[in-house]
CSV table of C-alpha atoms in Angstrom, one decimal:
chain,number,residue,atom,x,y,z
A,1267,MET,CA,0.0,0.0,0.0
A,1268,LYS,CA,1.1,3.6,-0.7
A,1269,GLN,CA,1.0,6.3,1.9
A,1270,ILE,CA,-2.0,7.9,0.3
A,1271,ASP,CA,-3.9,4.5,0.4
A,1272,LEU,CA,-3.4,4.3,4.2
A,1273,VAL,CA,-4.5,7.9,4.6
A,1274,HIS,CA,-7.7,7.3,2.6
A,1275,LYS,CA,-8.4,4.0,4.4
A,1276,ALA,CA,-8.0,5.8,7.7
A,1277,ALA,CA,-10.5,8.5,6.7
A,1278,GLN,CA,-13.0,5.8,5.8
A,1279,SER,CA,-12.5,4.3,9.3
A,1280,ASN,CA,-12.7,7.7,11.0
A,1281,VAL,CA,-9.1,7.5,12.1
A,1282,LYS,CA,-7.1,10.7,12.0
A,1283,LEU,CA,-4.0,10.0,10.0
A,1284,GLY,CA,-1.9,12.3,7.7
A,1285,LYS,CA,0.9,11.7,5.2
A,1286,SER,CA,3.4,13.4,7.4
A,1287,HIS,CA,2.5,11.0,10.3
A,1288,VAL,CA,3.1,7.9,8.1
A,1289,SER,CA,6.4,9.4,6.9
A,1290,GLN,CA,7.5,9.8,10.5
A,1291,TYR,CA,6.5,6.3,11.4
A,1292,VAL,CA,8.3,4.8,8.5
A,1293,SER,CA,11.5,6.8,9.2
A,1294,GLY,CA,11.3,5.7,12.9
A,1295,LYS,CA,11.1,9.2,14.2
A,1296,THR,CA,7.9,8.6,16.1
A,1297,ILE,CA,5.7,5.6,17.3
A,1298,PRO,CA,2.0,5.4,16.5
A,1299,ARG,CA,-0.5,6.0,19.3
A,1300,ASN,CA,-2.3,2.9,20.4
A,1301,ASP,CA,-5.5,3.4,18.3
A,1302,ILE,CA,-3.5,4.2,15.1
A,1303,LEU,CA,-1.1,1.3,15.8
A,1304,HIS,CA,-4.0,-1.2,15.8
A,1305,PHE,CA,-5.6,0.4,12.8
A,1306,LEU,CA,-2.3,0.1,10.9
A,1307,ALA,CA,-1.8,-3.5,12.0
A,1308,ASP,CA,-5.4,-4.5,11.0
A,1309,THR,CA,-5.1,-2.7,7.7
A,1310,LEU,CA,-1.7,-4.2,6.8
A,1311,GLN,CA,-2.6,-7.6,8.4
A,1312,VAL,CA,0.4,-7.8,10.6
A,1313,ASP,CA,1.1,-8.0,14.3
A,1314,PRO,CA,1.2,-4.7,16.2
A,1315,ASP,CA,4.4,-5.8,17.9
A,1316,TRP,CA,6.1,-6.3,14.6
A,1317,LEU,CA,5.2,-2.8,13.5
A,1318,LEU,CA,6.8,-1.5,16.7
A,1319,GLY,CA,10.0,-3.5,15.9
A,1320,ASP,CA,9.8,-5.6,19.0
A,1321,SER,CA,11.9,-8.7,19.2
A,1322,GLN,CA,10.2,-12.1,19.4
A,1323,GLU,CA,11.1,-12.4,23.1
A,1324,THR,CA,9.6,-9.0,23.9
A,1325,SER,CA,6.5,-9.7,21.8
A,1326,SER,CA,6.0,-13.0,23.6
A,1327,ALA,CA,6.3,-11.2,27.0
A,1328,ARG,CA,3.9,-8.5,25.9
A,1329,ARG,CA,1.3,-11.2,24.7
A,1330,THR,CA,1.8,-13.2,27.9
A,1331,ALA,CA,1.2,-10.1,30.1
A,1332,SER,CA,-1.8,-9.2,28.0
A,1333,ALA,CA,-3.3,-12.6,28.4
A,1334,ALA,CA,-2.6,-12.6,32.1
A,1335,SER,CA,-4.5,-9.3,32.5
A,1336,GLY,CA,-7.5,-10.8,30.8
A,1337,ALA,CA,-7.1,-8.9,27.5
A,1338,SER,CA,-8.0,-12.0,25.5
A,1339,SER,CA,-11.4,-12.4,27.3
A,1340,ALA,CA,-14.7,-11.4,25.8
A,1341,LYS,CA,-14.8,-8.3,28.0
A,1342,PRO,CA,-14.2,-5.2,25.8
A,1343,VAL,CA,-11.1,-3.1,26.7
A,1344,SER,CA,-11.4,0.7,26.5
A,1345,ASP,CA,-8.7,2.8,24.9
A,1346,THR,CA,-7.7,4.1,28.3
A,1347,GLU,CA,-7.4,0.6,29.8
A,1348,SER,CA,-5.5,-0.6,26.7
A,1349,GLU,CA,-3.0,2.3,27.1
A,1350,LYS,CA,-2.6,1.5,30.8
A,1351,GLN,CA,-2.0,-2.2,30.0
A,1352,SER,CA,0.5,-1.3,27.3
A,1353,LEU,CA,2.3,1.0,29.6
A,1354,SER,CA,2.2,-1.6,32.4
A,1355,VAL,CA,3.7,-4.2,30.1
A,1356,THR,CA,6.4,-1.8,28.9
A,1357,LYS,CA,7.3,-0.9,32.5
A,1358,GLU,CA,7.3,-4.7,33.4
A,1359,SER,CA,9.6,-5.4,30.4
A,1360,LYS,CA,11.8,-2.5,31.5
A,1361,GLN,CA,12.0,-3.9,35.1
A,1362,SER,CA,12.7,-7.4,33.7
A,1363,ASN,CA,15.5,-6.1,31.5
A,1364,LYS,CA,17.0,-4.3,34.5
A,1365,ASN,CA,17.0,-7.4,36.6
A,1366,SER,CA,18.7,-9.5,33.9
A,1367,THR,CA,20.9,-7.2,31.9
A,1368,GLY,CA,20.7,-3.8,33.5
A,1369,ASP,CA,19.4,-2.4,30.2
A,1370,SER,CA,16.3,-0.2,30.3
A,1371,SER,CA,16.1,0.5,26.6
A,1372,MET,CA,12.5,-1.0,26.3
A,1373,TYR,CA,11.1,2.0,28.0
A,1374,SER,CA,10.3,4.9,25.6
A,1375,PHE,CA,9.0,8.5,25.8
A,1376,LYS,CA,6.5,9.7,23.2
A,1377,LYS,CA,6.1,13.1,21.9
A,1378,SER,CA,3.2,15.3,23.0
A,1379,SER,CA,-0.1,14.7,21.3
A,1380,LYS,CA,-0.2,18.4,20.7
A,1381,LEU,CA,2.2,17.8,17.9
A,1382,ASP,CA,-0.1,15.4,16.1
A,1383,ASN,CA,-1.5,18.1,13.8
A,1384,VAL,CA,1.7,20.2,13.5
A,1385,LEU,CA,3.3,20.4,10.0
A,1386,TYR,CA,6.6,21.9,9.0
A,1387,ASP,CA,7.6,20.2,5.8
A,1388,VAL,CA,9.9,23.1,4.8
A,1389,ARG,CA,12.3,21.0,6.9
A,1390,GLY,CA,10.3,17.8,6.9
A,1391,PRO,CA,10.6,14.1,5.7
A,1392,VAL,CA,11.8,15.0,2.2
A,1393,VAL,CA,14.5,17.3,3.6
A,1394,GLU,CA,15.6,14.5,6.0
A,1395,GLU,CA,16.0,12.2,3.0
A,1396,ALA,CA,18.1,14.9,1.4
A,1397,ALA,CA,20.3,15.0,4.5
A,1398,ARG,CA,20.8,11.2,4.4
A,1399,MET,CA,21.8,11.4,0.7
A,1400,GLU,CA,24.3,14.1,1.5
A,1401,GLU,CA,25.7,12.0,4.3
A,1402,ARG,CA,26.4,9.3,1.7
A,1403,GLY,CA,28.3,11.9,-0.4
A,1404,THR,CA,25.5,12.9,-2.9
A,1405,HIS,CA,25.3,16.6,-3.9
A,1406,VAL,CA,21.8,17.9,-3.5
A,1407,LEU,CA,20.7,21.2,-5.1
A,1408,LYS,CA,18.5,22.9,-2.5
A,1409,LEU,CA,15.6,25.0,-3.8
A,1410,ASN,CA,13.6,24.5,-0.6
A,1411,ILE,CA,14.5,27.2,1.8
A,1412,GLY,CA,14.9,31.0,1.7
A,1413,ASN,CA,18.4,31.2,3.1
A,1414,PRO,CA,20.4,33.7,1.1
A,1415,ALA,CA,23.9,33.1,2.5
A,1416,PRO,CA,24.6,29.7,0.8
A,1417,PHE,CA,23.9,31.2,-2.6
A,1418,GLY,CA,26.5,34.0,-2.3
A,1419,PHE,CA,24.4,36.8,-0.9
A,1420,ARG,CA,26.5,38.7,1.6
A,1421,THR,CA,25.7,40.9,4.5
A,1422,PRO,CA,26.5,44.6,3.9
A,1423,ASP,CA,30.1,45.3,5.2
A,1424,GLU,CA,28.7,48.2,7.2
A,1425,VAL,CA,26.5,45.9,9.2
A,1426,ILE,CA,29.3,43.5,10.0
A,1427,TYR,CA,31.7,46.3,11.0
A,1428,ASP,CA,29.2,48.0,13.3
A,1429,MET,CA,28.4,44.7,15.0
A,1430,SER,CA,32.1,44.0,15.6
A,1431,GLN,CA,32.6,47.4,17.2
A,1432,GLN,CA,29.7,46.8,19.6
A,1433,LEU,CA,30.3,43.2,20.6
A,1434,SER,CA,31.9,44.1,23.9
A,1435,ASP,CA,28.8,46.0,24.9
A,1436,CYS,CA,26.4,43.1,24.1
A,1437,GLU,CA,27.6,40.6,26.6
A,1438,GLY,CA,24.6,41.0,29.0
A,1439,TYR,CA,20.9,40.8,28.6
A,1440,SER,CA,19.1,43.7,27.1
A,1441,PRO,CA,15.6,44.9,28.2
A,1442,SER,CA,13.1,42.2,27.3
A,1443,GLN,CA,11.6,44.3,24.5
A,1444,GLY,CA,15.0,45.1,23.0
A,1445,LEU,CA,17.7,47.8,23.0
A,1446,PHE,CA,16.5,51.4,22.9
A,1447,SER,CA,18.5,52.1,19.8
A,1448,ALA,CA,17.0,49.2,17.9
A,1449,ARG,CA,13.4,50.0,18.9
A,1450,LYS,CA,13.9,53.7,18.1
A,1451,ALA,CA,15.0,52.8,14.6
A,1452,ILE,CA,12.1,50.4,14.2
A,1453,MET,CA,9.7,53.1,15.5
A,1454,GLN,CA,11.0,55.5,12.9
A,1455,TYR,CA,10.7,52.9,10.2
A,1456,SER,CA,7.1,52.3,11.3
A,1457,GLN,CA,6.4,56.0,11.0
A,1458,ILE,CA,7.6,55.9,7.4
A,1459,LYS,CA,5.3,52.9,6.8
A,1460,LYS,CA,2.5,55.0,8.3
A,1461,LEU,CA,1.6,52.6,11.1
A,1462,PRO,CA,-0.7,54.6,13.5
A,1463,ASN,CA,-0.4,55.2,17.2
A,1464,VAL,CA,3.1,53.6,17.6
A,1465,THR,CA,5.4,54.4,20.5
A,1466,ILE,CA,8.7,52.9,21.4
A,1467,ASN,CA,6.9,50.8,24.0
A,1468,ASP,CA,4.9,49.1,21.3
A,1469,ILE,CA,7.9,47.5,19.7
A,1470,TYR,CA,9.3,44.0,20.6
A,1471,THR,CA,12.5,42.5,19.1
A,1472,GLY,CA,12.7,38.7,18.7
A,1473,ASN,CA,15.0,35.9,17.6
A,1474,GLY,CA,13.6,36.2,14.1
A,1475,VAL,CA,9.9,36.7,13.4
A,1476,SER,CA,9.4,33.0,14.1
A,1477,GLU,CA,9.8,33.4,17.8
A,1478,LEU,CA,7.4,36.4,17.9
A,1479,ILE,CA,4.7,34.5,16.0
A,1480,ASN,CA,4.9,31.7,18.5
A,1481,LEU,CA,4.7,34.2,21.4
A,1482,CYS,CA,1.7,36.0,19.9
A,1483,MET,CA,-0.3,32.9,19.3
A,1484,SER,CA,0.5,31.5,22.8
A,1485,ALA,CA,-0.6,34.8,24.4
A,1486,LEU,CA,-3.9,35.0,22.5
A,1487,LEU,CA,-5.5,31.6,21.9
A,1488,ASP,CA,-7.5,29.5,24.3
A,1489,ASN,CA,-8.5,25.9,23.4
A,1490,GLY,CA,-10.9,26.0,20.5
A,1491,ASP,CA,-10.4,29.6,19.5
A,1492,GLU,CA,-10.2,30.1,15.7
A,1493,ILE,CA,-7.8,32.2,13.6
A,1494,LEU,CA,-8.0,32.7,9.9
A,1495,ILE,CA,-4.7,31.8,8.1
A,1496,PRO,CA,-4.1,31.8,4.4
A,1497,SER,CA,-3.8,28.7,2.2
A,1498,PRO,CA,-1.1,28.4,1.0
A,1499,ASP,CA,0.6,29.6,4.2
A,1500,TYR,CA,3.9,29.8,5.8
A,1501,PRO,CA,3.4,26.7,7.9
A,1502,LEU,CA,4.8,28.1,11.1
A,1503,TRP,CA,1.6,30.2,11.5
A,1504,THR,CA,-0.6,27.1,11.5
A,1505,ALA,CA,1.8,25.2,13.7
A,1506,CYS,CA,2.0,27.9,16.4
A,1507,ALA,CA,-1.8,28.4,16.4
A,1508,THR,CA,-2.3,24.7,16.8
A,1509,LEU,CA,0.3,24.3,19.6
A,1510,ALA,CA,-1.4,27.2,21.4
A,1511,GLY,CA,-4.6,25.2,21.5
A,1512,GLY,CA,-6.3,27.2,18.7
A,1513,LYS,CA,-7.8,26.0,15.5
A,1514,ALA,CA,-6.3,27.3,12.2
A,1515,VAL,CA,-9.0,27.9,9.7
A,1516,HIS,CA,-7.5,28.3,6.2
A,1517,TYR,CA,-8.9,30.7,3.7
A,1518,ILE,CA,-8.1,30.4,0.1
A,1519,CYS,CA,-5.7,32.6,-1.8
A,1520,ASP,CA,-7.0,32.6,-5.4
A,1521,GLU,CA,-4.4,31.6,-8.1
A,1522,GLN,CA,-6.7,33.0,-10.8
A,1523,SER,CA,-6.6,36.4,-9.1
A,1524,ASP,CA,-2.8,36.6,-8.8
A,1525,TRP,CA,-2.9,34.7,-5.5
A,1526,TYR,CA,-4.8,37.5,-3.7
A,1527,PRO,CA,-7.0,36.4,-0.7
A,1528,ASP,CA,-10.5,35.3,-1.5
A,1529,ILE,CA,-12.5,37.8,0.6
A,1530,GLU,CA,-15.8,35.9,0.3
A,1531,ASP,CA,-14.1,32.7,1.4
A,1532,MET,CA,-12.7,34.6,4.4
A,1533,ARG,CA,-16.1,35.9,5.2
A,1534,ARG,CA,-17.7,32.4,5.0
A,1535,LYS,CA,-15.2,31.0,7.5
A,1536,ILE,CA,-15.6,33.5,10.3
A,1537,THR,CA,-17.5,32.2,13.3
A,1538,ASP,CA,-18.2,33.4,16.8
A,1539,ARG,CA,-15.0,31.7,17.9
A,1540,THR,CA,-12.8,33.6,15.4
A,1541,LYS,CA,-10.4,36.0,17.1
A,1542,ALA,CA,-8.0,37.1,14.4
A,1543,LEU,CA,-6.9,36.9,10.9
A,1544,VAL,CA,-3.4,36.5,9.4
A,1545,ILE,CA,-2.1,37.9,6.1
A,1546,ILE,CA,1.4,37.3,4.7
A,1547,ASN,CA,2.3,40.2,2.5
A,1548,PRO,CA,4.5,40.0,0.4
A,1549,ASN,CA,3.5,36.3,0.4
A,1550,ASN,CA,5.5,33.2,1.0
A,1551,PRO,CA,5.2,30.8,-0.9
A,1552,THR,CA,3.6,32.6,-3.8
A,1553,GLY,CA,5.5,35.9,-4.1
A,1554,ALA,CA,2.3,37.8,-4.4
A,1555,LEU,CA,2.1,41.5,-3.3
A,1556,TYR,CA,-1.3,42.7,-2.2
A,1557,PRO,CA,-2.6,46.0,-3.6
A,1558,LYS,CA,-4.4,48.6,-1.5
A,1559,GLU,CA,-7.9,47.7,-2.6
A,1560,VAL,CA,-7.4,44.1,-1.5
A,1561,LEU,CA,-5.9,45.2,1.9
A,1562,GLN,CA,-8.8,47.6,2.4
A,1563,LYS,CA,-11.4,44.8,1.9
A,1564,ILE,CA,-9.6,42.8,4.5
A,1565,VAL,CA,-9.6,45.7,6.9
A,1566,ASP,CA,-13.3,46.2,6.4
A,1567,LEU,CA,-13.9,42.5,7.1
A,1568,ALA,CA,-11.8,42.7,10.3
A,1569,ARG,CA,-13.7,45.8,11.4
A,1570,GLU,CA,-17.1,44.2,10.8
A,1571,HIS,CA,-16.2,41.2,12.9
A,1572,HIS,CA,-14.0,42.8,15.5
A,1573,LEU,CA,-10.8,40.8,14.6
A,1574,ILE,CA,-7.2,41.4,15.3
A,1575,ILE,CA,-5.0,41.6,12.2
A,1576,PHE,CA,-1.6,39.9,12.2
A,1577,SER,CA,0.5,41.0,9.2
A,1578,ASP,CA,3.7,39.1,8.3
A,1579,GLU,CA,5.7,41.6,6.3
A,1580,ILE,CA,9.2,40.1,6.5
A,1581,TYR,CA,9.7,40.6,2.7
A,1582,ASP,CA,8.4,44.2,2.6
A,1583,ARG,CA,11.7,45.5,1.2
A,1584,LEU,CA,12.0,42.8,-1.5
A,1585,VAL,CA,9.5,44.2,-4.0
A,1586,MET,CA,10.1,44.4,-7.8
A,1587,ASP,CA,8.5,45.9,-10.9
A,1588,GLY,CA,8.2,49.4,-9.4
A,1589,LYS,CA,5.5,48.2,-7.0
A,1590,GLU,CA,5.1,49.7,-3.5
A,1591,HIS,CA,4.5,47.7,-0.4
A,1592,ILE,CA,1.6,49.0,1.8
A,1593,SER,CA,1.4,47.9,5.5
A,1594,ILE,CA,-2.2,46.9,6.2
A,1595,ALA,CA,-2.0,48.6,9.7
A,1596,SER,CA,-1.7,52.0,8.0
A,1597,LEU,CA,-5.3,51.5,6.8
A,1598,ALA,CA,-6.7,50.4,10.1
A,1599,PRO,CA,-6.1,53.1,12.8
A,1600,ASP,CA,-9.3,52.0,14.7
A,1601,LEU,CA,-8.3,48.3,14.8
A,1602,PHE,CA,-5.6,46.5,16.8
A,1603,CYS,CA,-2.9,45.3,14.5
A,1604,VAL,CA,0.4,43.4,15.0
A,1605,THR,CA,3.0,43.9,12.2
A,1606,PHE,CA,6.0,41.6,11.8
A,1607,SER,CA,9.3,42.3,10.0
A,1608,GLY,CA,13.0,41.8,10.3
A,1609,LEU,CA,16.4,41.8,8.7
A,1610,SER,CA,16.9,38.1,7.8
A,1611,LYS,CA,15.9,38.5,4.1
A,1612,SER,CA,16.4,42.2,3.3
A,1613,HIS,CA,19.9,42.2,4.7
A,1614,MET,CA,20.8,38.6,4.0
A,1615,ILE,CA,21.5,37.8,7.7
A,1616,ALA,CA,19.1,35.0,8.4
A,1617,GLY,CA,21.5,33.4,10.8
A,1618,PHE,CA,21.7,36.5,13.0
A,1619,ARG,CA,18.0,35.9,14.1
A,1620,ILE,CA,16.7,39.4,14.4
A,1621,GLY,CA,13.1,40.3,13.8
A,1622,TRP,CA,10.5,42.5,15.4
A,1623,MET,CA,6.8,43.2,15.8
A,1624,VAL,CA,4.9,46.5,16.2
A,1625,LEU,CA,1.6,46.9,18.0
A,1626,SER,CA,-0.5,49.6,16.5
A,1627,GLY,CA,-3.9,51.1,16.2
A,1628,ASN,CA,-6.5,50.7,18.9
A,1629,LYS,CA,-4.4,49.2,21.7
A,1630,ALA,CA,-7.1,50.0,24.3
A,1631,ILE,CA,-9.2,47.0,23.2
A,1632,ALA,CA,-6.2,44.7,23.5
A,1633,LYS,CA,-4.9,45.8,26.9
A,1634,ASP,CA,-5.1,42.4,28.6
A,1635,TYR,CA,-3.7,40.6,25.5
A,1636,ILE,CA,-0.7,43.0,25.5
A,1637,GLU,CA,-0.1,42.1,29.2
A,1638,GLY,CA,0.1,38.5,28.1
A,1639,ILE,CA,2.6,39.5,25.3
A,1640,LYS,CA,4.7,41.3,27.9
A,1641,MET,CA,4.7,38.4,30.2
A,1642,LEU,CA,5.9,35.9,27.6
A,1643,SER,CA,8.5,38.4,26.3
A,1644,ASN,CA,9.9,38.8,29.8
A,1645,MET,CA,10.0,35.0,30.3
A,1646,ARG,CA,12.4,34.5,27.4
A,1647,LEU,CA,14.5,37.4,28.8
A,1648,CYS,CA,15.5,39.1,25.5
A,1649,SER,CA,16.4,38.5,21.9
A,1650,ASN,CA,19.9,38.2,20.4
A,1651,VAL,CA,21.7,41.4,21.7
A,1652,PRO,CA,24.5,41.6,19.1
A,1653,ALA,CA,22.0,41.3,16.3
A,1654,GLN,CA,19.8,44.0,17.9
A,1655,SER,CA,22.9,46.3,17.9
A,1656,VAL,CA,22.9,46.5,14.1
A,1657,VAL,CA,19.2,47.3,13.5
A,1658,GLN,CA,19.8,51.0,13.4
A,1659,THR,CA,22.7,50.6,10.9
A,1660,ALA,CA,20.8,48.2,8.8
A,1661,LEU,CA,17.5,50.2,8.6
A,1662,TRP,CA,19.1,53.6,7.9
A,1663,GLY,CA,22.3,52.7,6.1
A,1664,ASN,CA,22.7,51.9,2.4
A,1665,GLN,CA,20.0,49.5,1.3
A,1666,SER,CA,22.1,47.2,-0.8
A,1667,VAL,CA,19.2,44.9,-1.5
A,1668,ASN,CA,17.7,47.5,-3.8
A,1669,ASP,CA,20.3,46.8,-6.4
A,1670,TYR,CA,19.2,43.2,-6.5
A,1671,LEU,CA,15.6,44.1,-7.3
A,1672,VAL,CA,15.9,46.1,-10.6
A,1673,PRO,CA,16.7,44.9,-14.1
A,1674,GLY,CA,20.3,43.7,-14.1
A,1675,GLY,CA,20.1,42.8,-10.4
A,1676,ARG,CA,20.4,39.2,-9.2
A,1677,ILE,CA,17.0,38.6,-7.7
A,1678,TYR,CA,15.2,40.3,-10.6
A,1679,GLU,CA,17.1,38.5,-13.3
A,1680,GLN,CA,16.8,35.1,-11.5
A,1681,ARG,CA,13.0,35.7,-11.1
A,1682,GLU,CA,12.7,36.5,-14.8
A,1683,TYR,CA,14.7,33.3,-15.8
A,1684,ILE,CA,12.9,30.8,-13.5
A,1685,TYR,CA,9.5,32.1,-14.4
A,1686,LYS,CA,10.0,31.7,-18.2
A,1687,ALA,CA,12.0,28.5,-17.9
A,1688,LEU,CA,9.5,26.6,-15.7
A,1689,THR,CA,6.4,27.8,-17.5
A,1690,ASP,CA,8.0,26.6,-20.8
A,1691,ILE,CA,7.9,23.0,-19.5
A,1692,PRO,CA,4.7,21.3,-20.8
A,1693,GLY,CA,2.4,20.7,-17.8
A,1694,ILE,CA,3.8,23.6,-15.6
A,1695,THR,CA,2.1,27.0,-15.2
A,1696,ALA,CA,2.7,29.8,-12.7
A,1697,VAL,CA,1.8,33.2,-11.6
A,1698,LYS,CA,4.8,35.5,-11.9
A,1699,PRO,CA,5.9,36.6,-8.4
A,1700,GLN,CA,6.2,40.4,-7.7
A,1701,ALA,CA,8.1,40.1,-4.4
A,1702,ALA,CA,10.3,37.9,-2.1
A,1703,PHE,CA,12.2,35.1,-3.9
A,1704,TYR,CA,9.7,32.3,-4.2
A,1705,MET,CA,7.5,30.9,-6.9
A,1706,PHE,CA,4.6,28.5,-6.5
A,1707,PRO,CA,4.2,26.6,-9.8
A,1708,LYS,CA,1.2,24.5,-10.6
A,1709,ILE,CA,1.6,20.9,-12.0
A,1710,ASP,CA,-0.9,19.3,-14.4
A,1711,VAL,CA,-1.8,16.4,-12.1
A,1712,LYS,CA,-3.8,14.6,-14.8
A,1713,LYS,CA,-0.8,14.7,-17.2
A,1714,PHE,CA,1.6,13.3,-14.6
A,1715,ASN,CA,-1.0,11.2,-12.7
A,1716,ILE,CA,0.1,12.9,-9.4
A,1717,VAL,CA,-2.0,12.0,-6.4
A,1718,ASN,CA,0.7,12.5,-3.7
A,1719,ASP,CA,2.8,15.7,-3.9
A,1720,GLU,CA,5.2,14.6,-1.2
A,1721,LYS,CA,6.0,11.5,-3.2
A,1722,PHE,CA,6.5,13.7,-6.3
A,1723,ALA,CA,9.0,15.8,-4.3
A,1724,LEU,CA,10.7,12.7,-3.0
A,1725,ASP,CA,10.9,11.1,-6.4
A,1726,LEU,CA,12.4,14.3,-7.9
A,1727,LEU,CA,15.0,14.3,-5.1
A,1728,GLN,CA,16.0,10.7,-5.5
A,1729,ASP,CA,16.1,10.8,-9.2
A,1730,LYS,CA,17.6,14.3,-10.0
A,1731,LYS,CA,19.1,15.3,-6.7
A,1732,ILE,CA,16.9,18.5,-6.6
A,1733,LEU,CA,15.1,19.5,-3.3
A,1734,ILE,CA,11.9,21.4,-3.5
A,1735,VAL,CA,8.9,21.7,-1.0
A,1736,GLN,CA,5.6,20.2,-2.0
A,1737,GLY,CA,2.5,22.3,-1.9
A,1738,SER,CA,0.9,20.4,1.0
A,1739,GLY,CA,3.9,21.5,3.1
A,1740,PHE,CA,2.2,25.0,3.0
A,1741,ASN,CA,-1.3,23.7,3.9
A,1742,TRP,CA,-2.4,23.6,0.3
A,1743,LYS,CA,-5.0,20.8,0.0
A,1744,GLN,CA,-4.5,19.7,-3.6
A,1745,PRO,CA,-1.3,17.8,-4.8
A,1746,ASP,CA,-0.8,20.2,-7.7
A,1747,HIS,CA,1.8,22.8,-6.5
A,1748,PHE,CA,5.4,23.0,-5.3
A,1749,ARG,CA,7.6,25.9,-4.1
A,1750,VAL,CA,10.9,26.8,-5.6
A,1751,VAL,CA,13.4,29.3,-4.2
A,1752,TYR,CA,15.2,31.3,-7.0
A,1753,LEU,CA,18.1,32.5,-4.9
A,1754,PRO,CA,20.8,30.4,-6.9
A,1755,ARG,CA,22.6,32.0,-9.8
A,1756,ILE,CA,21.1,31.6,-13.2
A,1757,GLU,CA,23.6,29.0,-14.3
A,1758,VAL,CA,22.6,26.8,-11.4
A,1759,LEU,CA,18.8,27.5,-12.0
A,1760,LYS,CA,19.4,26.5,-15.6
A,1761,GLU,CA,20.8,23.2,-14.6
A,1762,ALA,CA,18.0,22.6,-12.2
A,1763,VAL,CA,15.2,23.4,-14.7
A,1764,GLU,CA,16.8,21.2,-17.3
A,1765,LYS,CA,16.7,18.3,-14.8
A,1766,ILE,CA,13.1,19.0,-13.8
A,1767,SER,CA,12.1,19.2,-17.5
A,1768,ASP,CA,13.8,15.8,-18.2
A,1769,PHE,CA,12.2,14.3,-15.1
A,1770,LEU,CA,8.7,15.4,-16.1
A,1771,SER,CA,9.3,14.0,-19.6
A,1772,TYR,CA,8.9,10.5,-18.3
A,1773,TYR,CA,7.5,10.8,-14.8
A,1774,ARG,CA,4.1,9.3,-14.1
A,1775,GLN,CA,3.1,8.6,-10.5
A,1776,GLY,CA,1.7,5.2,-9.7
């Protein structure tokens, strides 16, 4: 059976099972819960102990203990009782092992069930297979992650120099919200972006935007609270909302409308449990840039339903074709908005881990929530202090990234090449990105008989040594998209596209 066959069979049996779960079981990273273990054993017609990799001796001990506890009698055993029996046998085996050999390896700790619905395939099973290939000496071309440094993008010399001059002053903790100089520079940047009602106390630095997304979701969401998140999304948003106990409700971004959010789909998915909505603008993974009229419709919807707006704008300085980025918070002075940005992409210093968030608009309605943000900010003490020390230099120094974004610049020319080269392949279409450095091409699934996009990504990796991220890794429900990063130089992208074209000339799934 294929992964997708197991997933479909599980759905028919009302068992919650995803492709990523199966991949983790197969790779040995995790062990199935008791109910899923028995579903898999019944479906595959094998012994549950065999699936767990137990030895014959251990399996026999487990069955003997199970029989002794009456598990083989006609009396039904509840899931809770079954789990207790399983744990009891495991502990018994552990004690037995200790008595005979001193080895307690039979006892195992399982991951939290809160992770069952968490997905982060940007560094998921396909990437793990790529790592195994590299360990065996295979060169893999990585088009999967937006990390500029490996592709020859360098941090501005001025930023490196200024950090080196300040290192001796950065040995201790900073205030939890960040250095005054960093927050002052961010406040001034916010004023240029026309964010309303922002003071220096409304700015929080973080170890990248990722940490601050996690912090914001944890401070806001109670169990069952809903938050609107785009599909496709940057999967960290969905993961953090889920871990906080909330429910991520995905609204559609419409490929036929240049990947802009479908406002009516957003409206249909708002309930009395919806607390907030998220936009990613410029967008990852599509490279879309939202115009003012679209942003205004989102503001009107949030106003109508009293929602917080979270706006992920980490790529706001990576815009091409003479377009202008507009911060949605500038259109919503009467709403409470949280705007995220940072230096990882615009200044090619992803490893420095420096991002920030700005609270703006009507902060009075979010007073208690802001107290929660402050509490969690204090608990992690502070963000990376040496990285904070260069925020002022980076924001107000020479913006070297601008040279990459115009005709003749690397990012612009690489965007032009990858768009034409990929869409010239029969069966591949795409919306041309206007910002960031990603494209989200569409595959003709009928032409290639694709039903499992993770398998497509894995087959491409194993056959052509090219690493991409499948669309489902961005919470896109159909197996018809993948994301490519166009940071490599054109000669490298040319080699990659030639290999993808050759692969698709013969590839048929199943």
